[in-house]
Each structure stands twice: as C-alpha cells, then as structure tokens.
CSV table of N, CA and C in Angstrom, one decimal:
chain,number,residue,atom,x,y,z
R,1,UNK,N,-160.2,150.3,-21.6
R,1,UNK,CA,-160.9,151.0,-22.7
R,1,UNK,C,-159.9,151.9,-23.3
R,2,UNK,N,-160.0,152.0,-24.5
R,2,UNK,CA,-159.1,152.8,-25.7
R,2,UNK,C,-159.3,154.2,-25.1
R,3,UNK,N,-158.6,155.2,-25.5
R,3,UNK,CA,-158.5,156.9,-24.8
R,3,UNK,C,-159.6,157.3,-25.8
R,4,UNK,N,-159.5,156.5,-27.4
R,4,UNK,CA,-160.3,157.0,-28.6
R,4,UNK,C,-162.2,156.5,-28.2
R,5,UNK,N,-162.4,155.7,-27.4
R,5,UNK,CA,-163.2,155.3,-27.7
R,5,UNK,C,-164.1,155.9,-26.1
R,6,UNK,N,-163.7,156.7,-25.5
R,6,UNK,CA,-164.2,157.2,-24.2
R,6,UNK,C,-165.5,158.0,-24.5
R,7,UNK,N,-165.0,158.5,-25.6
R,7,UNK,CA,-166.1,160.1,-26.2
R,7,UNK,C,-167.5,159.3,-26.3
R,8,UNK,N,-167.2,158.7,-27.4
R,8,UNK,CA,-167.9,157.3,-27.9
R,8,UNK,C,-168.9,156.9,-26.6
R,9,UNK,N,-168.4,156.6,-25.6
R,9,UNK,CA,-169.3,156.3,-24.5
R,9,UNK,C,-169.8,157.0,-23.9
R,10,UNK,N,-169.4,158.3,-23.7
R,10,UNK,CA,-170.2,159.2,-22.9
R,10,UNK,C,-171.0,159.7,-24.0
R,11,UNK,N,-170.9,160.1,-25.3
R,11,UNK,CA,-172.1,159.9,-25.8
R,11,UNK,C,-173.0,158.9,-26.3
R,12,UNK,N,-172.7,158.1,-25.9
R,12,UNK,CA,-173.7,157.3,-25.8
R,12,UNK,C,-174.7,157.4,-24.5
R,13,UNK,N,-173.9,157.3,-23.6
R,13,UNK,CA,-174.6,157.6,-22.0
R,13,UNK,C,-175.2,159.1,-21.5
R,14,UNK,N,-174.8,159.9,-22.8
R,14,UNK,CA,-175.9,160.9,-22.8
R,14,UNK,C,-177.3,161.0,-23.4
R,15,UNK,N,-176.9,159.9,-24.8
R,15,UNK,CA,-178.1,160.2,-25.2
R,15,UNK,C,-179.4,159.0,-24.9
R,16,UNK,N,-178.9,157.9,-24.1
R,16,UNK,CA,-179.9,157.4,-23.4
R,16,UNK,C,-180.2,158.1,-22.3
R,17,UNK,N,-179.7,158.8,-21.7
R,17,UNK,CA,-180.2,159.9,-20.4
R,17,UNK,C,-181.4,160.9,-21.2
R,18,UNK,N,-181.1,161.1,-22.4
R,18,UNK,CA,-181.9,161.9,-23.4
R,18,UNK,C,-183.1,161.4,-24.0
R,19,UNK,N,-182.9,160.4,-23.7
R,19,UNK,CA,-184.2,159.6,-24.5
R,19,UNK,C,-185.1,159.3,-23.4
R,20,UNK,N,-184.5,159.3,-22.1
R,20,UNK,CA,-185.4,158.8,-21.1
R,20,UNK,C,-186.2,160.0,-21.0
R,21,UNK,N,-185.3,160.7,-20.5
R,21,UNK,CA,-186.5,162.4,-20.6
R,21,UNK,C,-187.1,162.8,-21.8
R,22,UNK,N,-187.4,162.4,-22.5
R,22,UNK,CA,-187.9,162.4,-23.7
R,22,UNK,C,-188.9,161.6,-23.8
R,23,UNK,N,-188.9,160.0,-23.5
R,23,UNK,CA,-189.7,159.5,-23.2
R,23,UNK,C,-190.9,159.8,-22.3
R,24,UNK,N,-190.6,160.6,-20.8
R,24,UNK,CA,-191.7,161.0,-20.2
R,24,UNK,C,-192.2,162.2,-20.5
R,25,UNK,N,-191.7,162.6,-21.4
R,25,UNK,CA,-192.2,163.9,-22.0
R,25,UNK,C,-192.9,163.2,-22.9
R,26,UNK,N,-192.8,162.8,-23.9
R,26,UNK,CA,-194.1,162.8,-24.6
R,26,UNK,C,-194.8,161.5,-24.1
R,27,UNK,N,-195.0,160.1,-23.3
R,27,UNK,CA,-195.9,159.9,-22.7
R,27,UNK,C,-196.1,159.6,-21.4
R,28,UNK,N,-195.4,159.7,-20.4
R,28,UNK,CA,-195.7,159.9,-19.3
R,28,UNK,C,-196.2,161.1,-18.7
R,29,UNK,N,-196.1,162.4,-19.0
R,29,UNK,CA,-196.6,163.7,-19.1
R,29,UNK,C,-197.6,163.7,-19.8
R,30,UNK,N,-198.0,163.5,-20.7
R,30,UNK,CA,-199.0,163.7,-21.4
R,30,UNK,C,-200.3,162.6,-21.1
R,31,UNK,N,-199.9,161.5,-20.4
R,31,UNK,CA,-200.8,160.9,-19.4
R,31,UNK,C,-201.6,161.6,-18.7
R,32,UNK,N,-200.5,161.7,-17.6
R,32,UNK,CA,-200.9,162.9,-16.4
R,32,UNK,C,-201.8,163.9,-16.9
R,33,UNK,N,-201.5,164.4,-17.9
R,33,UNK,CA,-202.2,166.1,-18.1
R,33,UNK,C,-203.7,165.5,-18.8
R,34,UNK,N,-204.0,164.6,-18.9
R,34,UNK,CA,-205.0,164.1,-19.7
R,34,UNK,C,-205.9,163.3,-18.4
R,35,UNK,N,-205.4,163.2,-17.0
R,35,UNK,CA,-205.8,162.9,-15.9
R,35,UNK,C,-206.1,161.2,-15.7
R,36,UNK,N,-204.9,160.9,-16.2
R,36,UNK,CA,-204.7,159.3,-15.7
R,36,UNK,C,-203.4,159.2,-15.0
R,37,UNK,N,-203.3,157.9,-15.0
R,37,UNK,CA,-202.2,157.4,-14.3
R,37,UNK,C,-201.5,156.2,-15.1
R,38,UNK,N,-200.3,156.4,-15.2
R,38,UNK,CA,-199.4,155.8,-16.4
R,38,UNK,C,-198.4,154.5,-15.4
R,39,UNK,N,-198.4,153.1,-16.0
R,39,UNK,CA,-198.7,152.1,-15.2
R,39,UNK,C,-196.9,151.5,-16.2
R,40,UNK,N,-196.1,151.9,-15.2
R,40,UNK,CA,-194.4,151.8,-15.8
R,40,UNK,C,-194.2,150.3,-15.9
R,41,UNK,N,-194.9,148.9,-15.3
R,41,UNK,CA,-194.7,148.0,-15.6
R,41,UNK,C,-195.2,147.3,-16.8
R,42,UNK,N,-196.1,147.9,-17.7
R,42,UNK,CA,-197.4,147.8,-18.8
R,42,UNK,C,-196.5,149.0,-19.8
R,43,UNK,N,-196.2,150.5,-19.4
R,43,UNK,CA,-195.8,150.9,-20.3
R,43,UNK,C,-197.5,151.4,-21.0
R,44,UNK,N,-198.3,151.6,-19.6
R,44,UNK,CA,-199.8,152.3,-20.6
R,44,UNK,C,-200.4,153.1,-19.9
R,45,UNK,N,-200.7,154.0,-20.3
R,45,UNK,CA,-201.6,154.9,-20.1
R,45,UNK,C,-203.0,154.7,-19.1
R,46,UNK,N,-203.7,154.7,-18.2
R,46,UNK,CA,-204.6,154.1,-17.5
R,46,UNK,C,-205.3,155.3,-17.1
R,47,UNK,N,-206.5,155.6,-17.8
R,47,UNK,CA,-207.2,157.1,-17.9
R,47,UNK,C,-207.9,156.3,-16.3
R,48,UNK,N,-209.1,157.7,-15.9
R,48,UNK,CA,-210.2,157.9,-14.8
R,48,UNK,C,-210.9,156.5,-15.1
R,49,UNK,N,-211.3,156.4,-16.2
R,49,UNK,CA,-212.8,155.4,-16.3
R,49,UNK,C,-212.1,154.3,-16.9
R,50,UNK,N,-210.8,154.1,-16.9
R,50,UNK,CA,-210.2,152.2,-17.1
R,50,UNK,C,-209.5,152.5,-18.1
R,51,UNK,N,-209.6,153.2,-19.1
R,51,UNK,CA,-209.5,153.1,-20.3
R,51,UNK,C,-208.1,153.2,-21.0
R,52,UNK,N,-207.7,152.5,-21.6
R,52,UNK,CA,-206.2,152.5,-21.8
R,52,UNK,C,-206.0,153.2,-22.7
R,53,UNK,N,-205.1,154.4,-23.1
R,53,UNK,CA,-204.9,155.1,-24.0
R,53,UNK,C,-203.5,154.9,-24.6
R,54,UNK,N,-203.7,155.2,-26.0
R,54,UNK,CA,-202.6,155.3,-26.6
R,54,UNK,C,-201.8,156.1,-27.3
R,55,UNK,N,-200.8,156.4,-27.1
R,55,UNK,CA,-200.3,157.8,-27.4
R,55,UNK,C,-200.1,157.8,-29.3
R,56,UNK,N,-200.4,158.8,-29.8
R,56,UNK,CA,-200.7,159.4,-31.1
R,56,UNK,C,-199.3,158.6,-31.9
R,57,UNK,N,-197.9,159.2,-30.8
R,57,UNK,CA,-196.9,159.3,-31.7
R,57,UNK,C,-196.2,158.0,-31.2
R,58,UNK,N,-196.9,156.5,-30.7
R,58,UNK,CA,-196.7,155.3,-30.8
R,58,UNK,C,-196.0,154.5,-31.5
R,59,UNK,N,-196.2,154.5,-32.9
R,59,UNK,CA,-195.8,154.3,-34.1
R,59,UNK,C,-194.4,155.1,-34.5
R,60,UNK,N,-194.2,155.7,-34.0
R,60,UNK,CA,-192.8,156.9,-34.4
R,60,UNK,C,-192.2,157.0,-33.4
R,61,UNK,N,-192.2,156.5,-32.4
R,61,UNK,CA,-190.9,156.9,-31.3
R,61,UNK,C,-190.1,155.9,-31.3
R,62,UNK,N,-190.3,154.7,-31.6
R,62,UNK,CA,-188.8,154.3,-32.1
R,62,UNK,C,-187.8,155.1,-32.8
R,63,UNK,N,-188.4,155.1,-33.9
R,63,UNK,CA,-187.7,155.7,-35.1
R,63,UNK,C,-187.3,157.2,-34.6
R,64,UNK,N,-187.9,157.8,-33.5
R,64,UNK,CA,-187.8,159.0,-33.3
R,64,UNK,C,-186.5,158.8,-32.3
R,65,UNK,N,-186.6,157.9,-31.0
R,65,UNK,CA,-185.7,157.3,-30.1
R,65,UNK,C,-184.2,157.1,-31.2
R,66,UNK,N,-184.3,156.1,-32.1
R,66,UNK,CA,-183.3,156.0,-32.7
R,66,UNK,C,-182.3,157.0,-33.3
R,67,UNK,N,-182.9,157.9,-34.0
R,67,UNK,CA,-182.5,158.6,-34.3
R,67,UNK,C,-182.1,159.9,-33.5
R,68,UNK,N,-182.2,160.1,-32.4
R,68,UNK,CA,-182.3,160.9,-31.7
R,68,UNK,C,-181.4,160.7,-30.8
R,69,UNK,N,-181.1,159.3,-30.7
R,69,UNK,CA,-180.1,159.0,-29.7
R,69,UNK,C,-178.8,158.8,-30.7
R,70,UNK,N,-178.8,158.8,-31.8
R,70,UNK,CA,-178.0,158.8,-32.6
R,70,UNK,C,-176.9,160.0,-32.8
R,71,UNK,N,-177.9,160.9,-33.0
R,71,UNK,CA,-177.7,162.4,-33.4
R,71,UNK,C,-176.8,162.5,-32.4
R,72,UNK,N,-177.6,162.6,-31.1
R,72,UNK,CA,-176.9,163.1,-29.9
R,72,UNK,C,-175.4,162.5,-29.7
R,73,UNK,N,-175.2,161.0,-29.9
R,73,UNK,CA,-174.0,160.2,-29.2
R,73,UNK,C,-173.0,160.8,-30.0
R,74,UNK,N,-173.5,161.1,-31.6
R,74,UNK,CA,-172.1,161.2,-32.0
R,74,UNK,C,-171.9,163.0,-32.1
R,75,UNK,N,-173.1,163.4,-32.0
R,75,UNK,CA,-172.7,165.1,-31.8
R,75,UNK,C,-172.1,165.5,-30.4
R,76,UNK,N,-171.8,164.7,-29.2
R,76,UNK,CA,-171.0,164.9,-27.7
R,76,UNK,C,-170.3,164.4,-28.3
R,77,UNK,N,-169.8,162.9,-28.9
R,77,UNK,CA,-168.4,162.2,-28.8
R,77,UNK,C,-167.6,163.1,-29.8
R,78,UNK,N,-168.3,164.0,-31.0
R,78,UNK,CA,-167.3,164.7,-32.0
R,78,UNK,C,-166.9,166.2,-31.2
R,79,UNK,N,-168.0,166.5,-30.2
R,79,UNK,CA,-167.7,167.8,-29.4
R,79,UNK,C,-166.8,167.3,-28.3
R,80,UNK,N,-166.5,166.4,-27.7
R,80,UNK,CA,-165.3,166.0,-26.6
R,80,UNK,C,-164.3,165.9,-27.1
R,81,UNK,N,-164.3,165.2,-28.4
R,81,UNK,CA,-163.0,165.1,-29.0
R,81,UNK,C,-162.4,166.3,-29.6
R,82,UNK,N,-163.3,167.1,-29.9
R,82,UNK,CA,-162.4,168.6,-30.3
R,82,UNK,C,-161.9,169.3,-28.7
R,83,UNK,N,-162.9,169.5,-27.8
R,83,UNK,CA,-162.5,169.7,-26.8
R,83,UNK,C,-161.1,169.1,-26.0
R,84,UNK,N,-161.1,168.0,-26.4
R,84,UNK,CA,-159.7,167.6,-25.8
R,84,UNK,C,-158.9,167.6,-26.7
R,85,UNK,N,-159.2,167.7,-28.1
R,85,UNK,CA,-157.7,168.6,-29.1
R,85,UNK,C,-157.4,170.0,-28.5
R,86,UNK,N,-158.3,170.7,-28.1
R,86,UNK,CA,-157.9,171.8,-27.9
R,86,UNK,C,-157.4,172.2,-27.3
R,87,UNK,N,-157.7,171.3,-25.8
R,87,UNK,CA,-156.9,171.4,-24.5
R,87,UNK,C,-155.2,170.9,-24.7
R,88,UNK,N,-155.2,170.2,-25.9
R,88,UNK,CA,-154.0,169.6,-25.7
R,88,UNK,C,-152.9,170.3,-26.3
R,89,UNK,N,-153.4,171.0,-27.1
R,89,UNK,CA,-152.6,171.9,-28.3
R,89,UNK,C,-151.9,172.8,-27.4
C-alpha cells in the first residue's frame, strides 16, 4: 500500500465504524424504546403485537449513510495527513 493512500483508509475504516453506530441509533434504539425487538437478519423492527414497523427516516438513510461516511473519510484522511506533515517538519 502507497504511504499516500493509508490516510485514505483509515478514513474510510472510521467512517464505516461511524455509520454502524449510527445505524443503531437511529433504528435499532429506537426499536427498543418503542418496546419491540429488532430482528438483525430481516433488518425490521418487530413490535409486542407482531407488527413490523418502519422507521420514519427509511427513505433517507442511505443518502444520509452516504454522505456521512463521506464527510467523515475524507475529513480523518485530510486530518492525518496534516498531522503527519507536522510531525515531520
């Protein structure tokens, strides 16, 4: 792997760590607090009385995931990379 392209990967590998906790924040938690149980091989919501629920912001977490993991990858890999200018100087 290139020295230039390391940053690059650890932000990357942050901001999927970021997206995961993110993901159970808005629906795996908000299952729970609504008193169901959230069924990780389905990916659904499974209230008291059967009922499958669907979270509000369904429609937008891609777009929200994408972008978010975006932001993040290259806001660490341009913060590593000044940090290791600095160190070097």
């Amino acid at each position: 792997m290139k020295k230039n392209s390391i940053p690059q990967f650890i932000g990357v590998i942050i901001s999927f760590v970021a997206i995961w906790l993110v993901n159970d924040f808005f629906l795996v938690d908000q299952c729970l607090d609504n008193g169901g149980s959230f069924n990780y091989s389905k990916g659904e919501c499974v209230l008291v009385n059967g009922e499958i629920q669907a979270s509000d912001l369904g429609k937008y977490l891609i777009a929200i995931y994408f972008f978010m993991g975006l932001l993040i990858a290259l806001s660490v890999s341009i913060l590593i990379q000044k940090i290791c200018k600095t160190e070097q100087e």
